[in-house]
PDB file of C-alpha atoms in Angstrom:
ATOM      1  CA  UNK A   1       0.000   0.000   0.000  1.00  0.00           C
ATOM      2  CA  UNK A   2       0.944   3.638  -0.003  1.00  0.00           C
ATOM      3  CA  UNK A   3       2.624   3.251   3.369  1.00  0.00           C
ATOM      4  CA  UNK A   4       5.470   1.539   1.550  1.00  0.00           C
ATOM      5  CA  UNK A   5       6.643   4.947   0.383  1.00  0.00           C
ATOM      6  CA  UNK A   6       8.205   5.403   3.821  1.00  0.00           C
ATOM      7  CA  UNK A   7      10.404   2.305   3.420  1.00  0.00           C
ATOM      8  CA  UNK A   8      14.161   2.711   3.089  1.00  0.00           C
ATOM      9  CA  UNK A   9      15.250   1.565  -0.334  1.00  0.00           C
ATOM     10  CA  UNK A  10      18.647   0.314   0.829  1.00  0.00           C
ATOM     11  CA  UNK A  11      17.663  -1.804   3.858  1.00  0.00           C
ATOM     12  CA  UNK A  12      17.512  -4.908   1.609  1.00  0.00           C
ATOM     13  CA  UNK A  13      21.051  -6.209   1.079  1.00  0.00           C
ATOM     14  CA  UNK A  14      20.199  -8.233  -2.044  1.00  0.00           C
ATOM     15  CA  UNK A  15      21.180  -6.807  -5.407  1.00  0.00           C
ATOM     16  CA  UNK A  16      18.464  -4.653  -6.916  1.00  0.00           C
ATOM     17  CA  UNK A  17      17.929  -3.142 -10.332  1.00  0.00           C
ATOM     18  CA  UNK A  18      16.331   0.277 -10.456  1.00  0.00           C
ATOM     19  CA  UNK A  19      14.941   2.742 -12.928  1.00  0.00           C
ATOM     20  CA  UNK A  20      13.876   6.352 -12.346  1.00  0.00           C
ATOM     21  CA  UNK A  21      10.757   7.583 -14.137  1.00  0.00           C
ATOM     22  CA  UNK A  22       8.729  10.788 -14.217  1.00  0.00           C
ATOM     23  CA  UNK A  23       5.031  10.678 -15.036  1.00  0.00           C
ATOM     24  CA  UNK A  24       2.737  13.614 -15.711  1.00  0.00           C
ATOM     25  CA  UNK A  25      -0.756  13.349 -14.174  1.00  0.00           C
ATOM     26  CA  UNK A  26      -2.212  12.146 -17.483  1.00  0.00           C
ATOM     27  CA  UNK A  27       0.523   9.544 -17.879  1.00  0.00           C
ATOM     28  CA  UNK A  28      -0.119   8.318 -14.333  1.00  0.00           C
ATOM     29  CA  UNK A  29      -3.831   8.000 -15.130  1.00  0.00           C
ATOM     30  CA  UNK A  30      -3.028   5.786 -18.128  1.00  0.00           C
ATOM     31  CA  UNK A  31      -0.588   3.690 -16.076  1.00  0.00           C
ATOM     32  CA  UNK A  32      -3.207   3.114 -13.386  1.00  0.00           C
ATOM     33  CA  UNK A  33      -5.906   2.297 -15.969  1.00  0.00           C
ATOM     34  CA  UNK A  34      -3.653  -0.329 -17.558  1.00  0.00           C
ATOM     35  CA  UNK A  35      -3.092  -1.839 -14.114  1.00  0.00           C
ATOM     36  CA  UNK A  36      -6.843  -2.035 -13.398  1.00  0.00           C
ATOM     37  CA  UNK A  37      -7.281  -4.200 -16.488  1.00  0.00           C
ATOM     38  CA  UNK A  38      -4.944  -6.777 -14.905  1.00  0.00           C
ATOM     39  CA  UNK A  39      -6.707  -6.999 -11.552  1.00  0.00           C
ATOM     40  CA  UNK A  40      -8.436 -10.346 -11.021  1.00  0.00           C
ATOM     41  CA  UNK A  41     -11.701  -8.946  -9.648  1.00  0.00           C
ATOM     42  CA  UNK A  42     -11.886  -6.489 -12.544  1.00  0.00           C
ATOM     43  CA  UNK A  43     -11.216  -9.212 -15.132  1.00  0.00           C
ATOM     44  CA  UNK A  44     -13.761 -11.541 -13.528  1.00  0.00           C
ATOM     45  CA  UNK A  45     -16.442  -8.843 -13.495  1.00  0.00           C
ATOM     46  CA  UNK A  46     -15.644  -7.961 -17.106  1.00  0.00           C
ATOM     47  CA  UNK A  47     -16.118 -11.595 -18.115  1.00  0.00           C
ATOM     48  CA  UNK A  48     -19.247 -12.467 -16.178  1.00  0.00           C
ATOM     49  CA  UNK A  49     -20.550  -9.555 -14.146  1.00  0.00           C
ATOM     50  CA  UNK A  50     -21.119  -5.814 -14.160  1.00  0.00           C
ATOM     51  CA  UNK A  51     -18.555  -3.038 -14.030  1.00  0.00           C
ATOM     52  CA  UNK A  52     -19.676   0.528 -13.300  1.00  0.00           C
ATOM     53  CA  UNK A  53     -17.109   3.203 -14.050  1.00  0.00           C
ATOM     54  CA  UNK A  54     -17.646   6.750 -12.840  1.00  0.00           C
ATOM     55  CA  UNK A  55     -16.541   9.147 -15.613  1.00  0.00           C
ATOM     56  CA  UNK A  56     -13.430  11.120 -14.638  1.00  0.00           C
ATOM     57  CA  UNK A  57     -10.088  12.222 -15.982  1.00  0.00           C
ATOM     58  CA  UNK A  58      -8.539   9.271 -14.110  1.00  0.00           C
ATOM     59  CA  UNK A  59     -10.852   6.707 -15.751  1.00  0.00           C
ATOM     60  CA  UNK A  60     -10.762   8.399 -19.174  1.00  0.00           C
ATOM     61  CA  UNK A  61      -8.075   6.003 -20.390  1.00  0.00           C
ATOM     62  CA  UNK A  62      -9.861   3.005 -18.867  1.00  0.00           C
ATOM     63  CA  UNK A  63     -12.845   3.720 -21.124  1.00  0.00           C
ATOM     64  CA  UNK A  64     -10.530   4.082 -24.129  1.00  0.00           C
ATOM     65  CA  UNK A  65      -8.803   0.782 -23.374  1.00  0.00           C
ATOM     66  CA  UNK A  66     -12.108  -1.063 -22.994  1.00  0.00           C
ATOM     67  CA  UNK A  67     -13.881   0.384 -26.032  1.00  0.00           C
ATOM     68  CA  UNK A  68     -11.030   1.480 -28.335  1.00  0.00           C
ATOM     69  CA  UNK A  69     -12.655   4.882 -28.657  1.00  0.00           C
ATOM     70  CA  UNK A  70     -12.681   8.146 -26.696  1.00  0.00           C
ATOM     71  CA  UNK A  71     -15.645   9.060 -24.478  1.00  0.00           C
ATOM     72  CA  UNK A  72     -17.699  12.107 -25.405  1.00  0.00           C
ATOM     73  CA  UNK A  73     -18.519  13.129 -21.820  1.00  0.00           C
ATOM     74  CA  UNK A  74     -15.775  12.000 -19.480  1.00  0.00           C
ATOM     75  CA  UNK A  75     -15.850  14.079 -16.295  1.00  0.00           C
ATOM     76  CA  UNK A  76     -18.382  15.783 -14.005  1.00  0.00           C
ATOM     77  CA  UNK A  77     -16.862  17.800 -11.163  1.00  0.00           C
ATOM     78  CA  UNK A  78     -13.512  19.456 -11.859  1.00  0.00           C
ATOM     79  CA  UNK A  79     -10.923  21.686 -10.248  1.00  0.00           C
ATOM     80  CA  UNK A  80      -9.780  24.499 -12.523  1.00  0.00           C
ATOM     81  CA  UNK A  81      -7.709  27.626 -11.823  1.00  0.00           C
ATOM     82  CA  UNK A  82     -10.860  29.499 -10.789  1.00  0.00           C
ATOM     83  CA  UNK A  83     -11.734  26.806  -8.225  1.00  0.00           C
ATOM     84  CA  UNK A  84     -14.131  23.883  -8.000  1.00  0.00           C
ATOM     85  CA  UNK A  85     -16.489  23.706 -10.959  1.00  0.00           C
ATOM     86  CA  UNK A  86     -18.505  21.424 -13.288  1.00  0.00           C
ATOM     87  CA  UNK A  87     -17.997  20.186 -16.807  1.00  0.00           C
ATOM     88  CA  UNK A  88     -20.426  22.237 -18.910  1.00  0.00           C
ATOM     89  CA  UNK A  89     -21.604  19.111 -20.748  1.00  0.00           C
ATOM     90  CA  UNK A  90     -22.732  17.570 -17.445  1.00  0.00           C
ATOM     91  CA  UNK A  91     -24.914  20.462 -16.255  1.00  0.00           C
ATOM     92  CA  UNK A  92     -28.153  19.118 -17.799  1.00  0.00           C
ATOM     93  CA  UNK A  93     -27.425  15.664 -16.328  1.00  0.00           C
ATOM     94  CA  UNK A  94     -27.070  16.703 -12.693  1.00  0.00           C
ATOM     95  CA  UNK A  95     -30.193  18.771 -12.147  1.00  0.00           C
ATOM     96  CA  UNK A  96     -31.644  15.800 -10.261  1.00  0.00           C
ATOM     97  CA  UNK A  97     -28.871  13.622  -8.825  1.00  0.00           C
ATOM     98  CA  UNK A  98     -31.070  10.554  -8.208  1.00  0.00           C
ATOM     99  CA  UNK A  99     -31.677  10.345 -11.969  1.00  0.00           C
ATOM    100  CA  UNK A 100     -28.027  10.758 -12.982  1.00  0.00           C
ATOM    101  CA  UNK A 101     -27.141   8.093 -15.548  1.00  0.00           C
ATOM    102  CA  UNK A 102     -23.857   9.168 -17.094  1.00  0.00           C
ATOM    103  CA  UNK A 103     -21.950   6.076 -15.938  1.00  0.00           C
ATOM    104  CA  UNK A 104     -20.004   3.708 -18.138  1.00  0.00           C
ATOM    105  CA  UNK A 105     -21.631   0.344 -17.503  1.00  0.00           C
ATOM    106  CA  UNK A 106     -20.192  -2.900 -18.843  1.00  0.00           C
ATOM    107  CA  UNK A 107     -22.214  -6.097 -18.549  1.00  0.00           C
ATOM    108  CA  UNK A 108     -20.236  -9.217 -19.429  1.00  0.00           C
ATOM    109  CA  UNK A 109     -17.760  -7.017 -21.255  1.00  0.00           C
ATOM    110  CA  UNK A 110     -20.292  -5.099 -23.330  1.00  0.00           C
ATOM    111  CA  UNK A 111     -20.966  -1.388 -22.912  1.00  0.00           C
ATOM    112  CA  UNK A 112     -24.662  -0.850 -22.163  1.00  0.00           C
ATOM    113  CA  UNK A 113     -26.848   2.155 -21.429  1.00  0.00           C
ATOM    114  CA  UNK A 114     -26.663   3.170 -17.783  1.00  0.00           C
ATOM    115  CA  UNK A 115     -29.838   3.240 -15.680  1.00  0.00           C
ATOM    116  CA  UNK A 116     -30.284   6.089 -13.142  1.00  0.00           C
ATOM    117  CA  UNK A 117     -27.899   5.920 -10.206  1.00  0.00           C
ATOM    118  CA  UNK A 118     -30.434   4.756  -7.603  1.00  0.00           C
ATOM    119  CA  UNK A 119     -31.488   1.810  -9.787  1.00  0.00           C
ATOM    120  CA  UNK A 120     -27.906   1.046 -10.743  1.00  0.00           C
ATOM    121  CA  UNK A 121     -26.744   0.773  -7.131  1.00  0.00           C
ATOM    122  CA  UNK A 122     -29.469  -1.763  -6.388  1.00  0.00           C
ATOM    123  CA  UNK A 123     -28.462  -3.905  -9.359  1.00  0.00           C
ATOM    124  CA  UNK A 124     -24.866  -4.432  -8.221  1.00  0.00           C
ATOM    125  CA  UNK A 125     -24.004  -7.559  -6.266  1.00  0.00           C
ATOM    126  CA  UNK A 126     -21.129  -9.840  -5.317  1.00  0.00           C
ATOM    127  CA  UNK A 127     -18.602 -10.153  -8.112  1.00  0.00           C
ATOM    128  CA  UNK A 128     -19.481  -6.775  -9.612  1.00  0.00           C
ATOM    129  CA  UNK A 129     -17.102  -3.805  -9.542  1.00  0.00           C
ATOM    130  CA  UNK A 130     -17.586  -0.062  -9.054  1.00  0.00           C
ATOM    131  CA  UNK A 131     -14.665   2.148 -10.149  1.00  0.00           C
ATOM    132  CA  UNK A 132     -14.608   5.605  -8.603  1.00  0.00           C
ATOM    133  CA  UNK A 133     -11.588   7.893  -8.867  1.00  0.00           C
ATOM    134  CA  UNK A 134     -10.641   9.911  -5.793  1.00  0.00           C
ATOM    135  CA  UNK A 135      -9.793  13.573  -5.298  1.00  0.00           C
ATOM    136  CA  UNK A 136      -7.426  12.844  -2.424  1.00  0.00           C
ATOM    137  CA  UNK A 137      -5.294  10.057  -0.971  1.00  0.00           C
ATOM    138  CA  UNK A 138      -3.017   9.976   2.066  1.00  0.00           C
ATOM    139  CA  UNK A 139       0.052   7.922   2.991  1.00  0.00           C
ATOM    140  CA  UNK A 140      -2.082   5.452   4.961  1.00  0.00           C
ATOM    141  CA  UNK A 141      -4.021   4.456   1.870  1.00  0.00           C
ATOM    142  CA  UNK A 142      -7.184   6.384   2.747  1.00  0.00           C
ATOM    143  CA  UNK A 143      -8.999   8.099  -0.116  1.00  0.00           C
ATOM    144  CA  UNK A 144     -11.649  10.779  -0.347  1.00  0.00           C
ATOM    145  CA  UNK A 145     -13.855  12.483  -2.903  1.00  0.00           C
ATOM    146  CA  UNK A 146     -15.312  15.969  -3.316  1.00  0.00           C
ATOM    147  CA  UNK A 147     -19.092  16.175  -3.610  1.00  0.00           C
ATOM    148  CA  UNK A 148     -20.771  19.297  -4.971  1.00  0.00           C
ATOM    149  CA  UNK A 149     -24.356  18.070  -4.663  1.00  0.00           C
ATOM    150  CA  UNK A 150     -26.399  19.929  -2.028  1.00  0.00           C
ATOM    151  CA  UNK A 151     -27.458  16.640  -0.402  1.00  0.00           C
ATOM    152  CA  UNK A 152     -23.783  15.919   0.482  1.00  0.00           C
ATOM    153  CA  UNK A 153     -24.183  12.465  -1.083  1.00  0.00           C
ATOM    154  CA  UNK A 154     -24.019  13.030  -4.803  1.00  0.00           C
ATOM    155  CA  UNK A 155     -23.603   9.853  -6.821  1.00  0.00           C
ATOM    156  CA  UNK A 156     -20.542   8.548  -4.966  1.00  0.00           C
ATOM    157  CA  UNK A 157     -22.323   8.765  -1.624  1.00  0.00           C
ATOM    158  CA  UNK A 158     -25.080   6.524  -2.896  1.00  0.00           C
ATOM    159  CA  UNK A 159     -22.570   3.803  -3.713  1.00  0.00           C
ATOM    160  CA  UNK A 160     -20.656   4.350  -0.455  1.00  0.00           C
ATOM    161  CA  UNK A 161     -23.826   3.987   1.628  1.00  0.00           C
ATOM    162  CA  UNK A 162     -25.070   0.969  -0.267  1.00  0.00           C
ATOM    163  CA  UNK A 163     -25.150  -2.358   1.570  1.00  0.00           C
ATOM    164  CA  UNK A 164     -24.686  -4.256  -1.686  1.00  0.00           C
ATOM    165  CA  UNK A 165     -21.730  -6.640  -1.745  1.00  0.00           C
ATOM    166  CA  UNK A 166     -19.805  -5.300  -4.751  1.00  0.00           C
ATOM    167  CA  UNK A 167     -16.108  -4.401  -4.946  1.00  0.00           C
ATOM    168  CA  UNK A 168     -15.028  -0.760  -5.064  1.00  0.00           C
ATOM    169  CA  UNK A 169     -11.765   0.133  -6.792  1.00  0.00           C
ATOM    170  CA  UNK A 170     -10.384   3.632  -6.250  1.00  0.00           C
ATOM    171  CA  UNK A 171      -7.805   4.750  -8.835  1.00  0.00           C
ATOM    172  CA  UNK A 172      -5.933   7.879  -7.782  1.00  0.00           C
ATOM    173  CA  UNK A 173      -2.610   9.446  -8.742  1.00  0.00           C
ATOM    174  CA  UNK A 174      -0.081  10.604  -6.175  1.00  0.00           C
ATOM    175  CA  UNK A 175      -0.513  14.162  -7.455  1.00  0.00           C
ATOM    176  CA  UNK A 176      -3.562  14.085  -5.144  1.00  0.00           C
ATOM    177  CA  UNK A 177      -1.621  13.180  -1.991  1.00  0.00           C
ATOM    178  CA  UNK A 178      -2.790  15.088   1.104  1.00  0.00           C
ATOM    179  CA  UNK A 179      -1.604  14.819   4.735  1.00  0.00           C
ATOM    180  CA  UNK A 180      -4.735  13.165   6.153  1.00  0.00           C
ATOM    181  CA  UNK A 181      -8.075  12.069   4.720  1.00  0.00           C
ATOM    182  CA  UNK A 182      -9.482  11.787   8.248  1.00  0.00           C
ATOM    183  CA  UNK A 183      -8.656  15.438   8.941  1.00  0.00           C
ATOM    184  CA  UNK A 184     -10.148  16.476   5.605  1.00  0.00           C
ATOM    185  CA  UNK A 185     -13.505  14.933   6.539  1.00  0.00           C
ATOM    186  CA  UNK A 186     -13.848  17.610   9.241  1.00  0.00           C
ATOM    187  CA  UNK A 187     -14.329  20.286   6.583  1.00  0.00           C
ATOM    188  CA  UNK A 188     -17.930  21.452   6.273  1.00  0.00           C
ATOM    189  CA  UNK A 189     -18.984  23.747   3.400  1.00  0.00           C
ATOM    190  CA  UNK A 190     -21.914  25.101   5.422  1.00  0.00           C
ATOM    191  CA  UNK A 191     -19.407  26.982   7.579  1.00  0.00           C
ATOM    192  CA  UNK A 192     -17.665  28.625   4.635  1.00  0.00           C
ATOM    193  CA  UNK A 193     -17.697  32.400   4.324  1.00  0.00           C
ATOM    194  CA  UNK A 194     -16.174  32.292   0.851  1.00  0.00           C
ATOM    195  CA  UNK A 195     -15.552  29.737  -1.876  1.00  0.00           C
ATOM    196  CA  UNK A 196     -13.545  29.801  -5.095  1.00  0.00           C
ATOM    197  CA  UNK A 197     -16.092  27.948  -7.185  1.00  0.00           C
ATOM    198  CA  UNK A 198     -18.909  25.867  -5.743  1.00  0.00           C
ATOM    199  CA  UNK A 199     -18.641  24.757  -2.102  1.00  0.00           C
ATOM    200  CA  UNK A 200     -17.967  21.026  -1.852  1.00  0.00           C
ATOM    201  CA  UNK A 201     -18.270  18.309   0.762  1.00  0.00           C
ATOM    202  CA  UNK A 202     -15.346  15.980   1.384  1.00  0.00           C
ATOM    203  CA  UNK A 203     -16.292  12.344   1.821  1.00  0.00           C
ATOM    204  CA  UNK A 204     -14.131   9.338   2.629  1.00  0.00           C
ATOM    205  CA  UNK A 205     -14.253   6.465   0.159  1.00  0.00           C
ATOM    206  CA  UNK A 206     -14.023   2.811   1.158  1.00  0.00           C
ATOM    207  CA  UNK A 207     -12.438   0.412  -1.283  1.00  0.00           C
ATOM    208  CA  UNK A 208      -9.184  -0.757  -2.838  1.00  0.00           C
ATOM    209  CA  UNK A 209      -6.906   2.175  -3.608  1.00  0.00           C
ATOM    210  CA  UNK A 210      -4.674   1.918  -6.682  1.00  0.00           C
ATOM    211  CA  UNK A 211      -1.967   4.563  -7.113  1.00  0.00           C
ATOM    212  CA  UNK A 212       1.169   4.431  -9.234  1.00  0.00           C
ATOM    213  CA  UNK A 213       2.755   2.342  -6.474  1.00  0.00           C
ATOM    214  CA  UNK A 214       0.103  -0.386  -6.688  1.00  0.00           C
ATOM    215  CA  UNK A 215       0.061  -0.115 -10.485  1.00  0.00           C
ATOM    216  CA  UNK A 216       3.735  -1.090 -10.789  1.00  0.00           C
ATOM    217  CA  UNK A 217       3.143  -3.910  -8.306  1.00  0.00           C
ATOM    218  CA  UNK A 218       0.177  -5.235 -10.324  1.00  0.00           C
ATOM    219  CA  UNK A 219       1.854  -4.915 -13.707  1.00  0.00           C
ATOM    220  CA  UNK A 220       5.413  -5.995 -12.879  1.00  0.00           C
ATOM    221  CA  UNK A 221       5.408  -7.205  -9.262  1.00  0.00           C
ATOM    222  CA  UNK A 222       7.937  -4.442  -8.659  1.00  0.00           C
ATOM    223  CA  UNK A 223       8.332  -1.844  -5.918  1.00  0.00           C
ATOM    224  CA  UNK A 224       7.928   1.840  -6.704  1.00  0.00           C
ATOM    225  CA  UNK A 225       9.205   4.603  -4.424  1.00  0.00           C
ATOM    226  CA  UNK A 226       7.970   8.178  -4.970  1.00  0.00           C
ATOM    227  CA  UNK A 227      10.909  10.555  -4.572  1.00  0.00           C
ATOM    228  CA  UNK A 228       9.408  13.848  -5.810  1.00  0.00           C
ATOM    229  CA  UNK A 229       6.147  15.470  -6.867  1.00  0.00           C
ATOM    230  CA  UNK A 230       5.581  18.512  -9.046  1.00  0.00           C
ATOM    231  CA  UNK A 231       7.499  20.092 -11.884  1.00  0.00           C
ATOM    232  CA  UNK A 232       7.578  22.879 -14.450  1.00  0.00           C
ATOM    233  CA  UNK A 233       6.983  23.439 -18.171  1.00  0.00           C
ATOM    234  CA  UNK A 234       4.127  20.977 -18.412  1.00  0.00           C
ATOM    235  CA  UNK A 235       5.297  18.695 -15.598  1.00  0.00           C
ATOM    236  CA  UNK A 236       3.123  20.404 -12.948  1.00  0.00           C
ATOM    237  CA  UNK A 237       1.559  17.732 -10.770  1.00  0.00           C
ATOM    238  CA  UNK A 238       3.996  15.079 -11.940  1.00  0.00           C
ATOM    239  CA  UNK A 239       5.393  12.292  -9.803  1.00  0.00           C
ATOM    240  CA  UNK A 240       8.960  11.000 -10.007  1.00  0.00           C
ATOM    241  CA  UNK A 241       9.510   7.434  -8.838  1.00  0.00           C
ATOM    242  CA  UNK A 242      12.299   4.905  -8.526  1.00  0.00           C
ATOM    243  CA  UNK A 243      11.034   1.484  -9.586  1.00  0.00           C
ATOM    244  CA  UNK A 244      12.912  -1.524  -8.272  1.00  0.00           C
ATOM    245  CA  UNK A 245      13.109  -5.109  -9.529  1.00  0.00           C
ATOM    246  CA  UNK A 246      15.271  -8.137  -8.819  1.00  0.00           C
ATOM    247  CA  UNK A 247      15.560  -8.899 -12.533  1.00  0.00           C
ATOM    248  CA  UNK A 248      17.573  -6.694 -14.888  1.00  0.00           C
ATOM    249  CA  UNK A 249      15.482  -7.778 -17.874  1.00  0.00           C
ATOM    250  CA  UNK A 250      12.337  -6.620 -16.120  1.00  0.00           C
ATOM    251  CA  UNK A 251      13.807  -3.167 -15.736  1.00  0.00           C
ATOM    252  CA  UNK A 252      14.079  -3.017 -19.516  1.00  0.00           C
ATOM    253  CA  UNK A 253      10.430  -4.099 -19.776  1.00  0.00           C
ATOM    254  CA  UNK A 254       9.403  -1.368 -17.336  1.00  0.00           C
ATOM    255  CA  UNK A 255      11.399   1.235 -19.240  1.00  0.00           C
ATOM    256  CA  UNK A 256       9.787   0.281 -22.555  1.00  0.00           C
ATOM    257  CA  UNK A 257       6.352   0.194 -20.934  1.00  0.00           C
ATOM    258  CA  UNK A 258       6.715   3.678 -19.414  1.00  0.00           C
ATOM    259  CA  UNK A 259       8.102   5.100 -22.654  1.00  0.00           C
ATOM    260  CA  UNK A 260       4.984   3.681 -24.326  1.00  0.00           C
ATOM    261  CA  UNK A 261       2.672   5.784 -22.161  1.00  0.00           C
ATOM    262  CA  UNK A 262       4.753   8.969 -22.269  1.00  0.00           C
ATOM    263  CA  UNK A 263       2.822  11.719 -23.993  1.00  0.00           C
ATOM    264  CA  UNK A 264      -0.602  10.516 -22.848  1.00  0.00           C
ATOM    265  CA  UNK A 265      -2.946  13.498 -22.673  1.00  0.00           C
ATOM    266  CA  UNK A 266      -6.452  14.418 -21.569  1.00  0.00           C
ATOM    267  CA  UNK A 267      -8.589  16.472 -24.022  1.00  0.00           C
ATOM    268  CA  UNK A 268      -9.511  20.094 -23.250  1.00  0.00           C
ATOM    269  CA  UNK A 269     -12.522  20.792 -21.080  1.00  0.00           C
ATOM    270  CA  UNK A 270     -15.157  23.525 -21.206  1.00  0.00           C
ATOM    271  CA  UNK A 271     -16.666  24.845 -17.973  1.00  0.00           C
ATOM    272  CA  UNK A 272     -19.882  26.911 -17.817  1.00  0.00           C
ATOM    273  CA  UNK A 273     -19.963  30.660 -18.137  1.00  0.00           C
ATOM    274  CA  UNK A 274     -20.550  32.354 -14.784  1.00  0.00           C
ATOM    275  CA  UNK A 275     -23.067  32.491 -13.351  1.00  0.00           C
ATOM    276  CA  UNK A 276     -24.395  29.072 -14.365  1.00  0.00           C
ATOM    277  CA  UNK A 277     -27.467  27.147 -13.223  1.00  0.00           C
ATOM    278  CA  UNK A 278     -25.645  25.412 -10.349  1.00  0.00           C
ATOM    279  CA  UNK A 279     -27.193  27.332  -7.480  1.00  0.00           C
ATOM    280  CA  UNK A 280     -24.722  26.408  -4.721  1.00  0.00           C
ATOM    281  CA  UNK A 281     -22.024  28.440  -6.457  1.00  0.00           C
ATOM    282  CA  UNK A 282     -23.438  31.716  -5.113  1.00  0.00           C
ATOM    283  CA  UNK A 283     -20.341  32.362  -2.963  1.00  0.00           C
ATOM    284  CA  UNK A 284     -18.065  32.844  -5.953  1.00  0.00           C
ATOM    285  CA  UNK A 285     -16.360  36.233  -6.068  1.00  0.00           C
ATOM    286  CA  UNK A 286     -17.508  38.293  -9.098  1.00  0.00           C
ATOM    287  CA  UNK A 287     -14.142  40.046  -9.279  1.00  0.00           C
ATOM    288  CA  UNK A 288     -12.361  36.731  -9.797  1.00  0.00           C
ATOM    289  CA  UNK A 289     -14.870  35.752 -12.487  1.00  0.00           C
ATOM    290  CA  UNK A 290     -14.159  38.933 -14.439  1.00  0.00           C
ATOM    291  CA  UNK A 291     -10.426  38.346 -14.103  1.00  0.00           C
ATOM    292  CA  UNK A 292     -10.319  34.962 -15.802  1.00  0.00           C
TER     293      UNK A 292
END
């Protein structure tokens, strides 16, 4: 788990082979998506069950890999320089959260039309998989999501509160590392006096977290150690890792694999003109709107 990032790389006296890689956020998202395809519960659900994927920039590549085409609407809530906002294309879909149906649903490997969220949650059962990307992860492997819906549940909350026995997989890049998910849950938008963008709730997610660290473990059974985050000239939000293997030939495989995902990119996104129809965004500062 993510706690392994605190390990000392040189405590093991056996000979190791290492490679240093830098991944932009988009490249990390593709790496993690490729790893999800190799997970046993994901493969089993793809063969004989149901997989529900929540559209997001993190799962964008997962959709591409499963369908061999790009999704038209691929994200709902977003964080942009102005603050927390919504993909313009999603505005008509979220007027009534209980009827939201913009999920990517695969039944026995085939993409099907998604029912509304409340019906969809009730359909999932043992052996099925729900994939929900996170907005935050901490070093203990806890993950959390931002919810802009006034009911503080949104769509993710409906899955979290469900008693159905499905698996939840939480892909999240280390660009979203925060000190403590538990501390973040204490934030309450009702006590805000100001908000850049719409006020959001922070909710803890329960499930199996997959970061770049777990992705390298799944794909190559290798250890990955984050050594830096951030960058410049297009590398903002990047993560730099040292990946370790006992086999020199595997290091070459890892190098070729990472070079194969270099350059991965997410398409541009359009957010609504202010003010939009999302009523909870009333705290946004008009001066900042005019400045953008």
